[in-house]
PDB file of C-alpha atoms in Angstrom:
ATOM      1  CA  MET O  13       0.000   0.000   0.000  1.00 87.00           C
ATOM      2  CA  THR O  14       1.233   3.452  -0.920  1.00 93.00           C
ATOM      3  CA  ILE O  15       0.003   6.875   0.136  1.00 95.00           C
ATOM      4  CA  ASN O  16       1.005   9.922  -1.854  1.00 96.00           C
ATOM      5  CA  ILE O  17       0.449  13.397  -0.495  1.00 97.00           C
ATOM      6  CA  ILE O  18       0.732  16.100  -3.116  1.00 97.00           C
ATOM      7  CA  SER O  19       0.762  19.588  -1.682  1.00 96.00           C
ATOM      8  CA  VAL O  20       1.346  23.082  -2.958  1.00 94.00           C
ATOM      9  CA  GLY O  21       4.000  24.873  -0.943  1.00 90.00           C
ATOM     10  CA  LYS O  22       6.999  23.742   1.016  1.00 89.00           C
ATOM     11  CA  ILE O  23       7.230  23.329   4.766  1.00 89.00           C
ATOM     12  CA  LYS O  24       9.748  25.770   6.203  1.00 88.00           C
ATOM     13  CA  GLU O  25       9.001  25.676   9.933  1.00 91.00           C
ATOM     14  CA  SER O  26      11.182  23.199  11.827  1.00 93.00           C
ATOM     15  CA  GLY O  27       8.423  22.358  14.310  1.00 94.00           C
ATOM     16  CA  LEU O  28       6.041  21.332  11.552  1.00 94.00           C
ATOM     17  CA  LYS O  29       8.817  19.398   9.802  1.00 95.00           C
ATOM     18  CA  SER O  30       9.420  17.442  13.009  1.00 96.00           C
ATOM     19  CA  LEU O  31       5.734  16.571  13.354  1.00 96.00           C
ATOM     20  CA  ILE O  32       5.525  15.534   9.710  1.00 96.00           C
ATOM     21  CA  PHE O  33       8.577  13.304  10.102  1.00 96.00           C
ATOM     22  CA  GLU O  34       7.097  11.720  13.238  1.00 96.00           C
ATOM     23  CA  TYR O  35       3.792  10.867  11.539  1.00 97.00           C
ATOM     24  CA  GLU O  36       5.563   9.626   8.395  1.00 96.00           C
ATOM     25  CA  LYS O  37       7.536   7.259  10.624  1.00 97.00           C
ATOM     26  CA  ARG O  38       4.372   6.043  12.385  1.00 96.00           C
ATOM     27  CA  ILE O  39       2.445   5.563   9.136  1.00 96.00           C
ATOM     28  CA  SER O  40       5.355   3.672   7.554  1.00 96.00           C
ATOM     29  CA  LYS O  41       4.432   0.668   9.730  1.00 95.00           C
ATOM     30  CA  PHE O  42       1.213   0.404   7.709  1.00 94.00           C
ATOM     31  CA  ALA O  43       1.961   1.878   4.274  1.00 94.00           C
ATOM     32  CA  LYS O  44       4.677   3.448   2.187  1.00 95.00           C
ATOM     33  CA  ILE O  45       4.302   7.219   2.185  1.00 96.00           C
ATOM     34  CA  ASN O  46       5.538   9.754  -0.365  1.00 96.00           C
ATOM     35  CA  ILE O  47       5.179  13.495   0.050  1.00 96.00           C
ATOM     36  CA  VAL O  48       5.497  15.682  -3.036  1.00 96.00           C
ATOM     37  CA  GLU O  49       5.762  19.412  -2.438  1.00 95.00           C
ATOM     38  CA  LEU O  50       5.038  21.615  -5.443  1.00 95.00           C
ATOM     39  CA  LYS O  51       5.994  25.245  -5.863  1.00 90.00           C
ATOM     40  CA  ASP O  52       3.491  27.761  -4.498  1.00 88.00           C
ATOM     41  CA  LEU O  53       2.977  30.019  -7.524  1.00 84.00           C
ATOM     42  CA  ALA O  54       0.480  32.291  -5.788  1.00 75.00           C
ATOM     43  CA  SER O  55       3.076  33.857  -3.525  1.00 65.00           C
ATOM     44  CA  GLU O  56       4.881  35.283  -6.541  1.00 64.00           C
ATOM     45  CA  ASN O  57       2.317  35.747  -9.289  1.00 62.00           C
ATOM     46  CA  ALA O  58      -1.185  36.407  -7.987  1.00 64.00           C
ATOM     47  CA  SER O  59      -1.821  40.120  -7.642  1.00 74.00           C
ATOM     48  CA  SER O  60      -5.087  40.452  -9.612  1.00 80.00           C
ATOM     49  CA  GLU O  61      -8.138  38.182  -9.869  1.00 81.00           C
ATOM     50  CA  ALA O  62      -7.148  37.242 -13.431  1.00 83.00           C
ATOM     51  CA  ASP O  63      -3.654  36.360 -12.231  1.00 83.00           C
ATOM     52  CA  LYS O  64      -5.137  34.232  -9.446  1.00 84.00           C
ATOM     53  CA  LEU O  65      -7.137  32.183 -11.956  1.00 87.00           C
ATOM     54  CA  ILE O  66      -4.044  31.644 -14.096  1.00 89.00           C
ATOM     55  CA  VAL O  67      -1.993  30.583 -11.059  1.00 89.00           C
ATOM     56  CA  LEU O  68      -4.757  28.257  -9.863  1.00 91.00           C
ATOM     57  CA  GLU O  69      -4.815  26.554 -13.266  1.00 93.00           C
ATOM     58  CA  GLU O  70      -1.013  26.279 -13.389  1.00 94.00           C
ATOM     59  CA  GLU O  71      -0.887  24.789  -9.914  1.00 94.00           C
ATOM     60  CA  GLY O  72      -3.695  22.435 -10.949  1.00 96.00           C
ATOM     61  CA  GLN O  73      -1.703  21.290 -13.977  1.00 97.00           C
ATOM     62  CA  ASN O  74       1.318  20.648 -11.757  1.00 97.00           C
ATOM     63  CA  ILE O  75      -0.819  18.593  -9.375  1.00 97.00           C
ATOM     64  CA  LEU O  76      -2.494  16.591 -12.147  1.00 98.00           C
ATOM     65  CA  SER O  77       0.877  15.765 -13.707  1.00 97.00           C
ATOM     66  CA  LYS O  78       1.765  13.846 -10.515  1.00 96.00           C
ATOM     67  CA  ILE O  79      -1.396  11.688 -10.505  1.00 95.00           C
ATOM     68  CA  LEU O  80      -1.760   8.397 -12.345  1.00 91.00           C
ATOM     69  CA  ASP O  81      -5.065   7.378 -13.944  1.00 90.00           C
ATOM     70  CA  ARG O  82      -5.483   4.440 -11.571  1.00 89.00           C
ATOM     71  CA  ASP O  83      -4.829   6.463  -8.378  1.00 92.00           C
ATOM     72  CA  TYR O  84      -7.668   6.887  -5.924  1.00 93.00           C
ATOM     73  CA  VAL O  85      -7.576  10.628  -5.258  1.00 96.00           C
ATOM     74  CA  ILE O  86      -8.863  12.411  -2.174  1.00 96.00           C
ATOM     75  CA  ALA O  87      -8.670  16.195  -2.427  1.00 97.00           C
ATOM     76  CA  LEU O  88      -8.944  18.431   0.613  1.00 96.00           C
ATOM     77  CA  ALA O  89     -11.478  21.152  -0.127  1.00 94.00           C
ATOM     78  CA  ILE O  90     -13.560  23.280   2.204  1.00 91.00           C
ATOM     79  CA  GLU O  91     -16.749  22.262   0.357  1.00 93.00           C
ATOM     80  CA  GLY O  92     -15.929  18.550   0.705  1.00 95.00           C
ATOM     81  CA  ASN O  93     -17.669  16.014   2.895  1.00 96.00           C
ATOM     82  CA  LYS O  94     -16.890  15.915   6.584  1.00 96.00           C
ATOM     83  CA  TYR O  95     -15.989  12.605   8.207  1.00 95.00           C
ATOM     84  CA  SER O  96     -15.579  11.234  11.681  1.00 94.00           C
ATOM     85  CA  SER O  97     -12.241   9.517  12.281  1.00 93.00           C
ATOM     86  CA  GLU O  98     -13.932   6.133  11.873  1.00 94.00           C
ATOM     87  CA  ARG O  99     -15.556   7.098   8.568  1.00 95.00           C
ATOM     88  CA  PHE O 100     -12.261   8.593   7.378  1.00 95.00           C
ATOM     89  CA  ALA O 101     -10.645   5.209   8.110  1.00 94.00           C
ATOM     90  CA  GLU O 102     -13.319   3.553   5.959  1.00 93.00           C
ATOM     91  CA  LEU O 103     -12.614   6.042   3.155  1.00 93.00           C
ATOM     92  CA  ILE O 104      -8.911   5.198   3.284  1.00 92.00           C
ATOM     93  CA  GLU O 105      -9.721   1.500   3.140  1.00 91.00           C
ATOM     94  CA  LYS O 106     -12.038   2.113   0.163  1.00 87.00           C
ATOM     95  CA  GLY O 107      -9.310   4.141  -1.533  1.00 81.00           C
ATOM     96  CA  PHE O 108      -6.848   1.282  -1.270  1.00 81.00           C
ATOM     97  CA  VAL O 109      -9.382  -1.185  -2.638  1.00 78.00           C
ATOM     98  CA  GLN O 110     -10.433   1.007  -5.576  1.00 74.00           C
ATOM     99  CA  GLY O 111      -7.024   2.563  -6.178  1.00 65.00           C
ATOM    100  CA  GLY O 112      -5.155  -0.696  -6.471  1.00 75.00           C
ATOM    101  CA  ALA O 113      -3.269  -0.155  -3.206  1.00 70.00           C
ATOM    102  CA  LYS O 114      -2.369   3.446  -4.082  1.00 86.00           C
ATOM    103  CA  LEU O 115      -4.055   6.425  -2.492  1.00 94.00           C
ATOM    104  CA  THR O 116      -3.287  10.065  -3.296  1.00 96.00           C
ATOM    105  CA  PHE O 117      -4.224  13.031  -1.121  1.00 97.00           C
ATOM    106  CA  ILE O 118      -4.096  16.566  -2.512  1.00 97.00           C
ATOM    107  CA  ILE O 119      -3.607  19.717  -0.473  1.00 96.00           C
ATOM    108  CA  GLY O 120      -3.949  22.954  -2.425  1.00 93.00           C
ATOM    109  CA  GLY O 121      -2.102  26.182  -1.858  1.00 89.00           C
ATOM    110  CA  SER O 122      -3.356  29.514  -0.592  1.00 85.00           C
ATOM    111  CA  LEU O 123      -5.766  29.844  -3.538  1.00 88.00           C
ATOM    112  CA  GLY O 124      -7.228  26.388  -3.076  1.00 90.00           C
ATOM    113  CA  LEU O 125      -7.635  23.853  -5.889  1.00 94.00           C
ATOM    114  CA  SER O 126      -8.556  24.283  -9.518  1.00 95.00           C
ATOM    115  CA  GLN O 127     -11.859  22.907 -10.726  1.00 95.00           C
ATOM    116  CA  ARG O 128     -10.000  20.358 -12.880  1.00 96.00           C
ATOM    117  CA  VAL O 129      -8.276  18.928  -9.807  1.00 98.00           C
ATOM    118  CA  LYS O 130     -11.569  18.740  -7.914  1.00 98.00           C
ATOM    119  CA  LEU O 131     -13.207  16.964 -10.846  1.00 97.00           C
ATOM    120  CA  ARG O 132     -10.343  14.446 -10.998  1.00 97.00           C
ATOM    121  CA  ALA O 133     -10.715  13.593  -7.322  1.00 97.00           C
ATOM    122  CA  ASN O 134     -12.653  10.497  -6.369  1.00 94.00           C
ATOM    123  CA  SER O 135     -13.625  12.216  -3.152  1.00 95.00           C
ATOM    124  CA  LEU O 136     -13.533  15.729  -1.714  1.00 97.00           C
ATOM    125  CA  ILE O 137     -13.091  15.949   2.037  1.00 97.00           C
ATOM    126  CA  SER O 138     -13.132  18.816   4.476  1.00 96.00           C
ATOM    127  CA  PHE O 139     -11.611  18.726   7.928  1.00 93.00           C
ATOM    128  CA  SER O 140     -13.428  21.892   8.936  1.00 89.00           C
ATOM    129  CA  GLU O 141     -15.259  24.920   7.631  1.00 87.00           C
ATOM    130  CA  MET O 142     -12.331  26.911   8.960  1.00 86.00           C
ATOM    131  CA  THR O 143      -9.370  27.778   6.782  1.00 83.00           C
ATOM    132  CA  PHE O 144      -5.996  26.349   7.828  1.00 85.00           C
ATOM    133  CA  PRO O 145      -2.546  27.095   6.414  1.00 84.00           C
ATOM    134  CA  HIS O 146      -1.658  24.317   3.963  1.00 82.00           C
ATOM    135  CA  GLN O 147       1.493  23.575   5.973  1.00 86.00           C
ATOM    136  CA  LEU O 148      -0.544  22.856   9.097  1.00 92.00           C
ATOM    137  CA  MET O 149      -3.112  20.927   7.066  1.00 93.00           C
ATOM    138  CA  LYS O 150      -0.404  18.465   6.095  1.00 95.00           C
ATOM    139  CA  VAL O 151       0.235  17.704   9.779  1.00 96.00           C
ATOM    140  CA  ILE O 152      -3.493  17.305  10.460  1.00 96.00           C
ATOM    141  CA  LEU O 153      -3.894  14.994   7.453  1.00 97.00           C
ATOM    142  CA  LEU O 154      -0.960  12.836   8.531  1.00 97.00           C
ATOM    143  CA  GLU O 155      -2.224  12.591  12.110  1.00 97.00           C
ATOM    144  CA  GLN O 156      -5.692  11.585  10.948  1.00 96.00           C
ATOM    145  CA  THR O 157      -4.230   9.076   8.487  1.00 96.00           C
ATOM    146  CA  TYR O 158      -2.193   7.497  11.269  1.00 97.00           C
ATOM    147  CA  ARG O 159      -5.307   7.440  13.466  1.00 96.00           C
ATOM    148  CA  ALA O 160      -7.231   5.766  10.602  1.00 95.00           C
ATOM    149  CA  PHE O 161      -4.649   2.984  10.332  1.00 95.00           C
ATOM    150  CA  LYS O 162      -4.855   2.389  14.070  1.00 95.00           C
ATOM    151  CA  ILE O 163      -8.652   2.171  13.786  1.00 94.00           C
ATOM    152  CA  LEU O 164      -8.475  -0.195  10.795  1.00 93.00           C
ATOM    153  CA  ASN O 165      -6.054  -2.454  12.679  1.00 93.00           C
ATOM    154  CA  ASN O 166      -8.135  -2.404  15.887  1.00 92.00           C
ATOM    155  CA  GLU O 167      -5.246  -0.860  17.786  1.00 92.00           C
ATOM    156  CA  PRO O 168      -5.667   1.645  20.619  1.00 88.00           C
ATOM    157  CA  TYR O 169      -5.073   5.322  19.850  1.00 78.00           C
ATOM    158  CA  HIS O 170      -8.264   6.866  18.607  1.00 58.00           C
ATOM    159  CA  LYS O 171     -10.218   7.104  21.844  1.00 56.00           C
TER     160      LYS O 171
END
């Protein structure tokens, strides 16, 4: 089983890097994990609304170029479905079954995700109606993924 996390923007904060490393290590007992960080184009090129649309499409193209046709894709989007930890575990299990043991999560940048990326996703999920920095969202996603594996393996952690 392989999990890919494709995210726009690089983690710079050492504290977040440490947390990410810790959850990668924990998850590696259950699945191989790859994290792909793409360049955040919005920070340099998005001054007008027209520029923002162009950047969103460019970032979307970069994301889509990293996804294979057979991947089961879960995109994080504020308008996505909300899940309990147990239902999120079921979604991960479903993703591995339908994705041929490969699951890809997508975390957009500060502008969100292009419509093309959302349409490619097999599922849109939302962790909250609140907006989180994409760097922090990566930590939250990893923690919840680890929690899901513990749930799926009937191991203590999630209570």
